[in-house]
């Protein structure tokens, strides 16, 4: 591959051959930004603007860095190894290796990966006699890393309360331990190199003079410290070239600051913004949908994707009666695509939350469609699910030694490795199970008592309630709630309750004659689904993944599932600053993964905590113009929902976007139910509040009132006699 500029479009060419100035390149999805970035580096070197050693190029992944090396090797007659190209952490490491003495590190300092760091945190916490229940090791690890990523040392962190003071003290002790042992974690690499350049003026001037051109990829994903780190390299003669897309900034939860793009424009680019808007991936209808959606975000730098590839198919929209119905549709449609000749590897099913994969996996399993969970594990293979299943297996069969070993000390309850070794030796000598070998007065005695209590407490409970009781009483829910990024794990545990409810219904429909208990039958089902059907290496397989995992990928056909208020956009986004806008950017990323065909689907009802949740279509679906969509089901289908007003007592209905539940009250409209025409789950319209769904009701006759979820307008209690409600 030689340096060929004739294949660039006018905007790409302008970016590649930019004069000697700072610039911001707004590169839309599928607009060829990697080609622009690498071609610019090659052009700068071949045209004599800079020697290879005068280029600093920063990417976010090792994969992107390797791709740049490969492309540049084909373009340049010189070895591109002379360039500084790599990730923030990789380049920081390179700097610290070269100046380890000035940085206060030994020559052969070791790097702690995430697991090594957690082990170091646990070891230090034990030596300081820190209560793991109050200060879980993962939370201490998060506290250390979060502050380092903000450029703070322990001395800089304000401690306004006693728990924060304890964490700050731990932070200081942790830094001392790392310094003593000659190790550095990932966050330390960037912070230590920043501190080195910040305080060492001679060294800073050396690198500012060396790096004439500084190029940064995925600038929208930079955090505050990374931006400050970059600015230390930029001297009076340096030129910064930032490539990014504010519409694809989706990592706020990791500390990414989308505002860095706007700040860079004001501080460096000063209005010199090149927009790459021609898309080489998706067809016109898909791009128009993405443009219309993202236009609802405020404070964008602004661009409009377009293509010369034609309009293409409309977006196909499916409304399922339930999440299982939605999953069946996806499985059937994937099967049809395969029969048409589409390779499964070129088809992706995207979801907002990992927990959504369970019902999809079940449908794919039933349809014999091979699949692969990209960047993650299948539902029944996830650690938190396996922990819960281990507790359930012990309830069913206390002699299950594998399950005992898995959870006897999880969540942590003070049973150390030595205690477990002694217990295993005792069990082996006596020829009995670990459970039987437990000394009631020993450290494992409380665990044995817990299992016995769980067995007694769940003996007469229906299977879903049994599962829910066990995951709460075991301490798993509370344990994961304490983790900063434990929300996904909690959702997966809650989805296990849904799996039990769905299994119970399926077994009822099959009228199974097996004599095993519901719990044993469910555990067998879980083992079978965990052990089969994930595609093997090299096998053509459907791709399942979260939208976050899909960033940077593309597929011929994409299914966006679960487009419901409270799910996508997620509940939490509605209470966080910029949360809704980041969710919209996430939807924008999902849409722009598709080349030819895009499916949008949602369900009228979805299982949550083993109960039925009534849903409204996502606002994102409404923000896409109707002219771009083809409804595969009647819009706002007038079918009756699963639950009527006289449903059995104890049923609960989803009431708002914050996971608030209201117990089902006494039946109402008992005498005039048919004449009223209203039922829980029914779509209705109101002259003031618009479209909604009935989620609860109380009273009778003229005193009857209904609770309606009007989406953005909120949840309202309305008196039926005067509400002017109409069936949708």
XYZ file of C-alpha atoms in Angstrom:
728
model
C 0.000 0.000 0.000
C 1.586 3.260 -1.105
C 0.545 6.746 -0.075
C -2.405 7.347 -2.414
C -4.438 10.481 -1.855
C -6.716 10.173 -4.893
C -9.003 7.758 -3.039
C -9.794 10.300 -0.329
C -12.950 12.390 -0.421
C -12.520 16.201 -0.218
C -12.971 16.369 3.563
C -10.610 13.460 4.188
C -8.029 15.058 1.883
C -8.332 18.382 3.715
C -7.689 16.634 7.036
C -4.717 14.633 5.717
C -3.003 17.628 4.078
C -3.896 20.157 6.761
C -1.459 23.104 6.949
C 0.767 23.618 9.965
C -1.965 24.254 12.566
C -4.050 22.638 15.271
C -7.289 20.992 14.165
C -10.278 19.018 15.358
C -11.604 16.346 13.022
C -15.211 15.388 13.781
C -15.310 11.890 12.313
C -18.761 10.351 12.068
C -19.402 6.633 12.317
C -18.100 4.761 9.284
C -16.427 7.858 7.822
C -12.924 6.376 7.474
C -11.222 8.055 10.428
C -8.505 5.381 10.784
C -7.553 5.874 7.135
C -7.391 9.634 7.690
C -5.274 9.347 10.832
C -2.695 6.938 9.405
C -2.562 8.681 6.017
C -1.943 12.016 7.751
C 1.025 10.563 9.649
C 2.427 9.068 6.443
C 1.866 12.350 4.547
C 3.609 14.402 7.250
C 6.681 12.146 7.089
C 6.855 11.665 3.306
C 6.356 15.371 2.612
C 9.213 16.239 4.949
C 7.212 18.030 7.601
C 8.585 15.803 10.362
C 10.931 12.872 10.991
C 9.327 9.639 12.271
C 10.652 10.299 15.780
C 8.774 13.581 15.908
C 5.314 11.993 15.846
C 3.285 11.060 18.925
C 0.076 9.181 18.112
C -2.278 8.088 20.897
C -5.021 5.478 20.566
C -7.301 3.799 23.092
C -6.722 0.121 22.364
C -3.733 -2.046 21.528
C -5.709 -3.374 18.561
C -6.035 0.142 17.089
C -2.327 0.786 17.664
C -1.383 -2.463 15.881
C -3.654 -1.578 12.959
C -1.944 1.805 12.607
C 1.473 0.119 12.617
C 0.408 -2.295 9.873
C -1.008 0.442 7.662
C 1.976 2.733 8.149
C 4.434 -0.084 7.418
C 2.803 -0.438 4.001
C 2.868 3.321 3.326
C 6.317 4.310 4.563
C 9.780 3.241 3.377
C 11.049 3.621 6.952
C 10.392 1.446 9.986
C 7.451 3.076 11.816
C 8.810 1.702 15.102
C 10.593 5.017 15.438
C 7.234 6.660 15.997
C 5.652 6.799 19.421
C 2.311 5.101 18.689
C 0.292 3.413 21.401
C -2.321 3.653 24.102
C -2.183 6.227 26.887
C -0.993 3.580 29.333
C 1.460 2.046 26.888
C 3.091 5.385 26.122
C 3.141 6.362 29.796
C 4.936 3.096 30.524
C 7.456 3.834 27.760
C 8.139 7.260 29.256
C 8.568 5.891 32.788
C 10.914 3.115 31.614
C 13.116 5.739 29.978
C 13.147 7.972 33.067
C 12.552 5.579 35.949
C 15.041 7.329 38.245
C 13.453 10.745 37.798
C 10.051 9.115 38.325
C 11.181 7.441 41.551
C 10.756 3.892 40.250
C 13.171 0.951 40.071
C 14.526 0.097 36.613
C 12.570 -3.165 36.434
C 9.330 -1.990 38.037
C 6.416 -4.376 37.545
C 2.911 -3.481 36.363
C -0.125 -4.706 38.298
C -3.056 -5.699 36.121
C -6.581 -5.391 37.515
C -6.550 -8.766 39.282
C -3.016 -8.292 40.639
C -4.043 -4.903 41.989
C -7.115 -6.379 43.680
C -4.920 -9.023 45.329
C -2.604 -6.281 46.594
C -5.578 -4.337 47.944
C -6.921 -7.412 49.767
C -3.520 -8.182 51.253
C -3.105 -4.641 52.551
C -6.677 -4.483 53.888
C -6.051 -7.669 55.918
C -2.804 -6.318 57.325
C -4.585 -3.113 58.394
C -7.486 -5.105 59.943
C -10.015 -3.337 57.701
C -13.557 -4.678 57.912
C -14.317 -6.102 54.448
C -18.059 -5.748 55.007
C -17.743 -1.992 55.549
C -14.985 -1.488 52.994
C -15.095 -4.224 50.318
C -11.739 -4.625 48.539
C -13.239 -3.862 45.132
C -14.663 -0.616 46.494
C -11.259 0.338 47.922
C -9.692 -0.475 44.553
C -12.285 1.689 42.813
C -11.646 4.580 45.228
C -7.903 4.484 44.560
C -8.251 4.277 40.774
C -11.006 6.881 40.492
C -8.936 9.452 42.350
C -5.778 8.672 40.420
C -7.703 9.105 37.170
C -8.710 12.549 38.396
C -5.033 13.345 38.995
C -5.317 13.165 42.789
C -3.072 11.653 45.442
C -4.360 10.728 48.899
C -3.251 14.088 50.280
C -5.414 15.882 47.690
C -8.677 14.033 48.401
C -11.099 15.910 50.698
C -12.292 13.692 53.559
C -15.568 15.162 54.734
C -16.738 12.135 56.678
C -15.321 9.183 58.590
C -15.742 6.521 55.844
C -13.992 8.768 53.304
C -11.222 9.475 55.810
C -10.659 5.720 56.221
C -10.512 5.272 52.451
C -8.047 8.152 52.101
C -5.832 6.566 54.767
C -5.979 3.277 52.890
C -5.106 5.088 49.641
C -1.972 6.540 51.271
C -0.957 3.141 52.693
C -1.572 1.485 49.315
C 0.716 3.978 47.550
C 3.396 3.338 50.181
C 3.085 -0.426 49.696
C 3.384 -0.133 45.896
C 6.401 2.159 46.204
C 8.059 -0.213 48.667
C 7.463 -3.217 46.404
C 8.432 -1.424 43.172
C 5.115 -1.938 41.366
C 2.667 0.327 39.543
C -0.980 -0.228 38.631
C -2.526 1.028 35.367
C -3.841 4.267 36.848
C -0.425 4.916 38.399
C 1.292 4.753 35.009
C -0.558 7.771 33.675
C -0.538 9.749 36.927
C 3.164 9.096 37.630
C 4.174 10.102 34.095
C 1.997 13.229 34.317
C 3.613 14.193 37.626
C 7.056 13.541 36.138
C 6.552 15.902 33.191
C 4.693 18.463 35.278
C 7.506 18.935 37.809
C 10.532 18.245 35.578
C 10.794 21.290 33.302
C 13.907 20.185 31.403
C 12.368 16.810 30.586
C 9.082 18.457 29.592
C 10.811 20.874 27.229
C 12.757 17.985 25.699
C 9.601 16.109 24.709
C 7.789 19.273 23.635
C 10.655 19.992 21.242
C 10.754 16.388 20.060
C 7.078 15.826 19.292
C 6.247 18.262 16.536
C 2.955 16.558 15.701
C 0.627 14.997 18.260
C -2.333 13.017 16.960
C -5.102 11.592 19.162
C -7.761 9.066 18.179
C -11.199 8.718 19.860
C -10.717 12.049 21.627
C -14.294 11.927 22.964
C -13.236 9.060 25.240
C -10.467 10.969 27.031
C -10.820 11.789 30.714
C -9.570 14.966 32.392
C -6.147 13.576 33.352
C -5.519 12.201 29.853
C -6.245 15.614 28.334
C -3.925 17.315 30.848
C -1.263 14.673 30.095
C -1.480 15.423 26.359
C -1.177 19.171 26.922
C 2.149 18.675 28.738
C 3.627 17.315 25.493
C 2.369 20.267 23.452
C 5.035 22.951 23.213
C 4.907 26.280 21.347
C 5.837 24.581 18.055
C 3.719 21.463 18.500
C 0.559 20.853 16.473
C -2.333 18.883 17.923
C -4.629 16.882 15.658
C -7.616 15.442 17.547
C -10.007 12.976 15.911
C -13.279 12.207 17.661
C -17.055 12.178 17.609
C -19.039 13.719 20.428
C -22.090 11.772 19.225
C -20.294 8.525 20.083
C -19.181 9.451 23.596
C -20.614 6.545 25.614
C -18.093 5.935 28.393
C -19.060 8.563 30.949
C -19.304 5.800 33.570
C -15.570 5.189 33.070
C -14.692 8.844 33.498
C -14.689 9.914 29.829
C -15.445 13.628 29.508
C -17.322 14.487 26.314
C -16.673 18.162 27.112
C -12.992 17.682 26.253
C -13.876 17.983 22.548
C -15.514 21.379 22.942
C -12.688 22.527 25.229
C -10.107 21.388 22.672
C -11.859 23.353 19.948
C -11.760 26.545 22.028
C -8.235 26.059 23.353
C -6.438 24.735 20.276
C -8.530 24.308 17.119
C -10.122 27.766 17.516
C -12.828 27.059 14.979
C -10.705 24.868 12.680
C -13.067 21.895 12.577
C -13.137 19.409 9.702
C -16.280 17.274 9.537
C -16.119 13.797 8.033
C -19.789 13.208 7.264
C -19.733 10.845 4.283
C -20.456 7.384 5.625
C -19.088 4.290 3.876
C -20.900 1.734 6.012
C -24.650 2.213 6.258
C -27.472 2.834 3.808
C -29.467 6.048 3.731
C -32.491 5.154 5.849
C -30.256 3.923 8.654
C -28.212 7.134 8.617
C -31.316 9.336 8.485
C -32.648 7.524 11.558
C -29.358 8.071 13.394
C -29.267 11.758 12.410
C -32.867 12.346 13.522
C -32.289 10.629 16.851
C -29.068 12.398 17.820
C -30.467 15.803 16.800
C -32.423 15.700 20.082
C -29.183 16.113 22.076
C -28.138 19.621 23.033
C -24.675 21.218 22.881
C -23.470 19.038 20.010
C -20.622 20.188 17.812
C -22.881 19.045 15.002
C -22.646 16.985 11.827
C -24.982 15.101 9.492
C -24.058 11.679 8.129
C -24.848 10.885 4.486
C -24.077 8.182 1.958
C -24.034 7.669 -1.781
C -25.066 4.027 -1.315
C -28.818 4.636 -1.728
C -31.804 4.595 0.622
C -31.873 0.868 1.359
C -34.577 -0.911 3.343
C -36.738 0.822 5.947
C -36.080 0.039 9.610
C -38.170 -2.958 10.637
C -40.044 -2.465 13.930
C -41.486 -5.314 15.993
C -43.693 -5.003 19.072
C -43.854 -8.222 21.081
C -46.459 -9.110 23.658
C -43.664 -10.190 26.016
C -39.897 -10.399 26.187
C -40.167 -14.083 25.275
C -42.282 -13.146 22.232
C -39.654 -10.593 21.210
C -36.879 -13.189 21.603
C -38.828 -15.746 19.518
C -39.256 -13.165 16.756
C -35.525 -12.420 16.724
C -34.660 -16.126 16.599
C -37.111 -16.713 13.730
C -35.876 -13.700 11.777
C -32.236 -14.727 12.251
C -33.158 -18.168 10.938
C -34.803 -16.571 7.896
C -31.716 -14.434 7.230
C -29.547 -17.541 7.370
C -31.806 -19.335 4.886
C -31.477 -16.324 2.576
C -27.711 -16.807 2.582
C -26.623 -14.323 5.254
C -23.711 -15.540 7.349
C -24.597 -15.526 11.048
C -21.277 -13.895 11.927
C -22.540 -10.828 10.034
C -25.644 -10.543 12.230
C -25.668 -9.005 15.715
C -28.284 -8.800 18.456
C -27.650 -5.787 20.699
C -29.075 -5.151 24.146
C -28.658 -2.435 26.769
C -28.148 -4.733 29.760
C -26.285 -8.035 30.031
C -29.248 -9.552 31.855
C -31.319 -9.330 28.654
C -29.224 -12.034 27.040
C -30.849 -14.798 29.102
C -34.230 -14.820 27.354
C -32.521 -14.356 23.963
C -30.160 -17.268 24.604
C -33.111 -19.447 25.577
C -34.931 -18.680 22.321
C -31.803 -19.280 20.241
C -31.179 -22.542 22.074
C -34.708 -23.679 21.231
C -34.284 -22.678 17.577
C -30.904 -24.466 17.308
C -29.143 -21.270 16.200
C -25.455 -21.184 17.196
C -24.445 -17.960 18.901
C -21.473 -16.347 20.567
C -21.624 -13.812 23.402
C -19.122 -11.178 22.311
C -16.899 -9.766 25.037
C -18.647 -11.706 27.770
C -20.034 -14.971 29.051
C -23.299 -16.730 28.406
C -25.883 -16.046 31.068
C -25.537 -19.284 33.033
C -21.724 -19.046 32.901
C -21.484 -15.634 34.606
C -19.794 -15.790 38.000
C -22.641 -14.224 39.979
C -25.175 -16.606 38.382
C -22.946 -19.601 39.118
C -22.654 -18.431 42.738
C -26.445 -18.276 43.053
C -26.844 -21.688 41.424
C -24.285 -23.116 43.863
C -26.407 -21.939 46.804
C -29.490 -23.455 45.186
C -27.664 -26.748 44.603
C -26.685 -26.886 48.265
C -30.315 -26.283 49.233
C -31.290 -29.182 46.985
C -28.264 -31.399 47.725
C -26.080 -30.343 50.698
C -23.518 -33.033 49.834
C -22.520 -31.187 46.628
C -18.846 -30.515 47.461
C -18.147 -28.403 44.353
C -20.922 -25.991 45.253
C -19.781 -25.947 48.880
C -16.241 -24.990 47.878
C -17.525 -22.281 45.554
C -19.637 -20.328 48.043
C -18.644 -21.349 51.569
C -16.647 -18.138 51.766
C -18.530 -16.082 49.196
C -19.571 -13.483 50.079
C -16.574 -13.424 52.441
C -17.411 -14.772 55.914
C -13.953 -15.381 57.369
C -13.416 -18.980 56.230
C -9.780 -18.962 55.131
C -7.904 -21.288 52.803
C -6.323 -23.139 55.744
C -9.739 -23.811 57.310
C -10.990 -25.226 54.006
C -7.929 -27.493 53.714
C -8.529 -28.887 57.196
C -12.213 -29.428 56.420
C -11.392 -31.272 53.193
C -8.891 -33.489 55.026
C -11.494 -34.340 57.686
C -14.161 -35.144 55.085
C -11.766 -37.353 53.145
C -10.689 -39.299 56.238
C -14.280 -39.970 57.292
C -15.595 -40.569 53.769
C -18.323 -37.935 54.105
C -19.263 -34.691 52.363
C -17.791 -31.321 53.327
C -21.211 -30.231 54.565
C -21.400 -33.211 56.922
C -17.818 -32.680 58.097
C -18.436 -29.099 59.248
C -17.873 -28.511 62.953
C -20.868 -26.441 64.128
C -18.537 -24.533 66.441
C -15.948 -23.861 63.745
C -15.759 -20.993 61.245
C -17.825 -22.894 58.690
C -20.581 -23.583 61.229
C -22.492 -20.384 60.406
C -22.410 -21.230 56.709
C -23.837 -24.690 57.352
C -26.540 -23.141 59.522
C -27.389 -20.695 56.722
C -27.887 -23.528 54.207
C -30.067 -25.446 56.667
C -32.172 -22.336 57.269
C -32.506 -21.693 53.541
C -33.669 -25.250 53.017
C -36.291 -24.876 55.735
C -37.437 -21.382 54.696
C -37.902 -22.256 51.015
C -39.424 -25.707 51.427
C -42.952 -24.692 50.433
C -42.209 -21.670 48.254
C -42.906 -21.581 44.509
C -39.699 -21.880 42.497
C -39.317 -18.164 41.541
C -39.869 -17.058 45.147
C -37.422 -19.707 46.328
C -34.728 -18.405 43.973
C -35.387 -14.800 44.978
C -35.239 -15.676 48.673
C -31.940 -17.543 48.309
C -30.115 -14.837 46.348
C -31.108 -12.252 48.964
C -30.543 -14.325 52.140
C -27.196 -15.608 50.848
C -25.889 -12.034 50.842
C -25.101 -12.041 47.117
C -27.322 -9.068 46.288
C -25.916 -6.914 49.089
C -22.371 -7.946 48.196
C -22.659 -6.838 44.577
C -24.572 -3.673 45.439
C -21.449 -2.474 47.261
C -19.383 -2.714 44.085
C -19.186 0.373 41.913
C -19.861 -1.630 38.756
C -21.966 -4.289 40.450
C -25.263 -3.132 38.931
C -24.926 -5.547 35.991
C -24.304 -8.440 38.375
C -27.359 -7.540 40.449
C -29.447 -7.394 37.260
C -28.173 -10.847 36.274
C -29.152 -12.253 39.679
C -32.609 -10.703 39.318
C -32.832 -12.197 35.833
C -32.237 -15.623 37.378
C -35.570 -15.152 39.175
C -37.162 -14.437 35.786
C -35.528 -17.583 34.402
C -37.118 -19.605 37.195
C -40.532 -18.027 36.537
C -40.264 -18.692 32.799
C -39.121 -22.275 33.440
C -42.081 -22.851 35.768
C -44.489 -21.624 33.090
C -42.884 -23.754 30.383
C -42.968 -26.852 32.582
C -46.629 -26.168 33.350
C -47.395 -25.868 29.640
C -45.539 -29.095 28.922
C -47.399 -30.846 31.749
C -44.184 -32.606 32.728
C -44.591 -35.977 34.441
C -41.065 -36.068 35.881
C -40.976 -36.776 39.602
C -38.028 -34.480 40.375
C -38.653 -31.381 42.440
C -39.075 -28.043 40.599
C -35.722 -26.880 42.000
C -33.804 -29.939 40.776
C -35.533 -29.719 37.387
C -34.572 -26.039 37.106
C -30.952 -26.717 38.087
C -30.823 -29.455 35.440
C -32.220 -27.026 32.877
C -29.585 -24.418 33.821
C -26.773 -26.957 33.512
C -27.976 -28.082 30.073
C -28.284 -24.539 28.739
C -24.874 -23.630 30.158
C -23.215 -26.674 28.668
C -24.444 -26.532 25.092
C -24.900 -24.450 22.011
C -22.372 -21.659 22.311
C -20.584 -21.771 18.986
C -17.141 -23.292 18.817
C -14.036 -21.573 17.474
C -14.327 -20.827 13.768
C -18.010 -21.784 13.602
C -20.404 -19.393 11.875
C -22.431 -17.944 14.729
C -24.796 -15.129 15.608
C -23.181 -12.353 17.673
C -24.821 -11.341 20.982
C -23.491 -8.262 22.787
C -24.256 -5.141 24.753
C -24.338 -1.890 22.809
C -21.170 -0.774 24.623
C -19.357 -3.867 23.337
C -20.503 -3.122 19.766
C -18.594 0.169 19.568
C -16.175 0.021 16.639
C -17.875 -3.012 15.020
C -20.248 -3.300 12.057
C -22.668 -5.919 10.760
C -24.857 -6.504 7.730
C -27.939 -6.901 9.941
C -28.453 -5.578 13.473
C -31.248 -6.215 15.973
C -31.711 -3.514 18.649
C -33.777 -5.243 21.324
C -35.544 -4.021 24.454
C -36.359 -0.504 23.233
C -38.516 0.326 26.248
C -38.640 3.233 28.660
C -36.675 2.316 31.763
C -34.586 -0.216 29.870
C -33.249 1.807 26.929
C -32.992 4.578 28.025
C -32.047 2.967 31.308
C -33.807 4.023 34.521
C -30.606 5.331 36.047
C -29.965 7.707 33.159
C -33.062 9.713 34.055
C -31.571 10.823 37.376
C -27.958 11.380 36.303
C -26.534 14.565 34.821
C -26.250 14.122 31.039
C -27.507 10.561 31.581
C -30.309 10.700 29.019
C -28.061 12.297 26.400
C -25.423 9.601 26.873
C -28.153 6.955 26.496
C -29.193 8.641 23.234
C -25.582 8.581 22.063
C -25.526 4.889 22.928
C -28.626 4.324 20.760
C -26.919 6.309 17.982
C -23.909 3.991 18.199
C -26.211 0.958 18.012
C -28.019 2.233 14.913
C -24.804 3.029 13.073
C -23.458 -0.505 13.515
C -25.836 -1.704 10.753
C -24.926 -1.707 7.073
C -28.040 -2.934 5.238
C -30.731 -4.041 7.650
C -31.797 -2.749 11.061
C -34.481 -4.205 13.339
C -35.916 -2.311 16.313
C -37.908 -4.333 18.825
C -39.607 -3.918 22.182
C -42.047 -5.827 24.389
C -45.341 -4.827 25.961
C -44.434 -6.829 29.062
C -41.125 -7.956 30.495
C -40.300 -10.116 33.492
C -38.560 -8.303 36.334
C -37.938 -9.878 39.759
C -40.172 -12.728 38.593
C -43.088 -10.304 38.110
C -44.632 -8.800 35.007
C -43.511 -5.266 34.149
C -45.667 -3.258 31.760
C -43.652 -1.164 29.367
C -43.947 1.813 27.080
C -42.016 2.035 23.827
C -38.721 3.886 24.189
C -38.719 7.595 23.435
C -35.815 6.830 21.095
C -38.169 4.807 18.906
C -40.531 7.770 18.766
C -37.689 10.135 17.814
C -37.088 8.225 14.568
C -39.403 9.558 11.796
C -42.267 7.240 10.878
C -41.358 7.474 7.206
C -38.147 5.549 7.891
C -39.873 2.670 9.709
C -41.837 -0.364 8.632
C -43.974 -1.809 11.439
C -44.062 -5.611 11.394
C -46.858 -5.554 13.991
C -49.799 -3.119 14.292
C -48.503 -0.051 16.074
C -49.739 0.178 19.678
C -51.437 -3.201 19.261
C -54.823 -3.281 20.948
C -54.394 -6.759 22.368
C -55.258 -7.300 26.018
C -52.191 -7.637 28.216
C -51.406 -10.672 30.303
C -52.943 -9.386 33.535
C -56.567 -8.340 33.965
C -57.965 -6.354 36.860
C -59.087 -9.485 38.668
C -55.631 -11.096 38.538
C -54.665 -13.161 41.595
C -53.737 -11.164 44.660
C -50.053 -10.431 45.028
C -49.414 -9.580 41.367
C -47.564 -6.327 40.874
C -47.499 -3.899 37.981
C -44.644 -1.744 36.795
C -45.579 1.810 37.586
C -42.843 4.211 36.628
C -39.295 4.563 35.340
C -37.610 4.062 38.707
C -38.443 0.402 39.386
C -41.268 1.394 41.728
C -43.830 -1.321 42.276
C -47.343 -1.118 43.644
C -49.052 -4.194 45.108
C -52.172 -5.248 43.222
C -55.178 -3.932 45.104
C -58.591 -5.486 45.430
C -60.413 -6.229 42.151
C -62.377 -3.309 40.859
C -65.010 -2.785 38.189
C -66.301 -6.143 39.359
C -69.845 -5.371 38.283
C -69.164 -3.132 35.301
C -65.865 -4.427 33.984
C -67.179 -5.126 30.494
C -68.900 -1.782 30.127
C -65.857 0.158 31.285
C -63.543 -1.571 28.835
C -60.436 -0.819 30.927
C -57.896 -3.408 32.054
C -54.419 -3.292 33.593
C -51.893 -3.233 30.796
C -54.296 -1.551 28.365
C -53.017 1.268 26.130
C -55.025 4.466 26.606
C -54.894 8.119 25.559
C -55.640 11.273 27.521
C -56.378 14.721 26.013
C -53.677 16.389 28.159
C -51.073 13.700 28.926
C -51.159 11.760 25.651
C -50.520 8.022 25.237
C -50.077 5.795 28.283
C -50.602 2.353 29.751
C -52.749 1.429 32.764
C -50.521 -0.063 35.461
C -52.745 -0.184 38.564
C -56.281 0.471 39.757
C -58.406 0.767 42.870
C -61.949 1.450 43.939
C -65.244 0.506 42.326
C -68.054 2.100 40.348
C -68.077 5.900 40.476
C -65.140 5.944 42.930
C -62.853 3.901 40.685
C -59.538 5.349 39.629
C -56.633 4.073 37.550
C -52.917 4.663 37.624
C -51.498 5.379 34.162
C -47.862 5.531 33.074
C -47.656 8.392 30.548
C -43.918 7.979 29.923
C -42.307 11.416 29.853
C -45.407 12.949 31.458
C -44.967 10.675 34.457
C -47.337 8.371 36.342
C -50.786 9.741 37.195
C -53.718 8.565 39.308
C -56.934 9.506 37.464
C -60.580 9.203 38.491
C -62.247 7.111 35.783
C -65.505 9.054 35.917
C -63.889 12.354 34.880
C -60.552 11.376 33.327
C -61.735 11.340 29.689
C -59.541 8.307 29.055
C -59.982 6.476 25.777
C -58.744 3.075 24.672
C -55.827 3.478 22.260
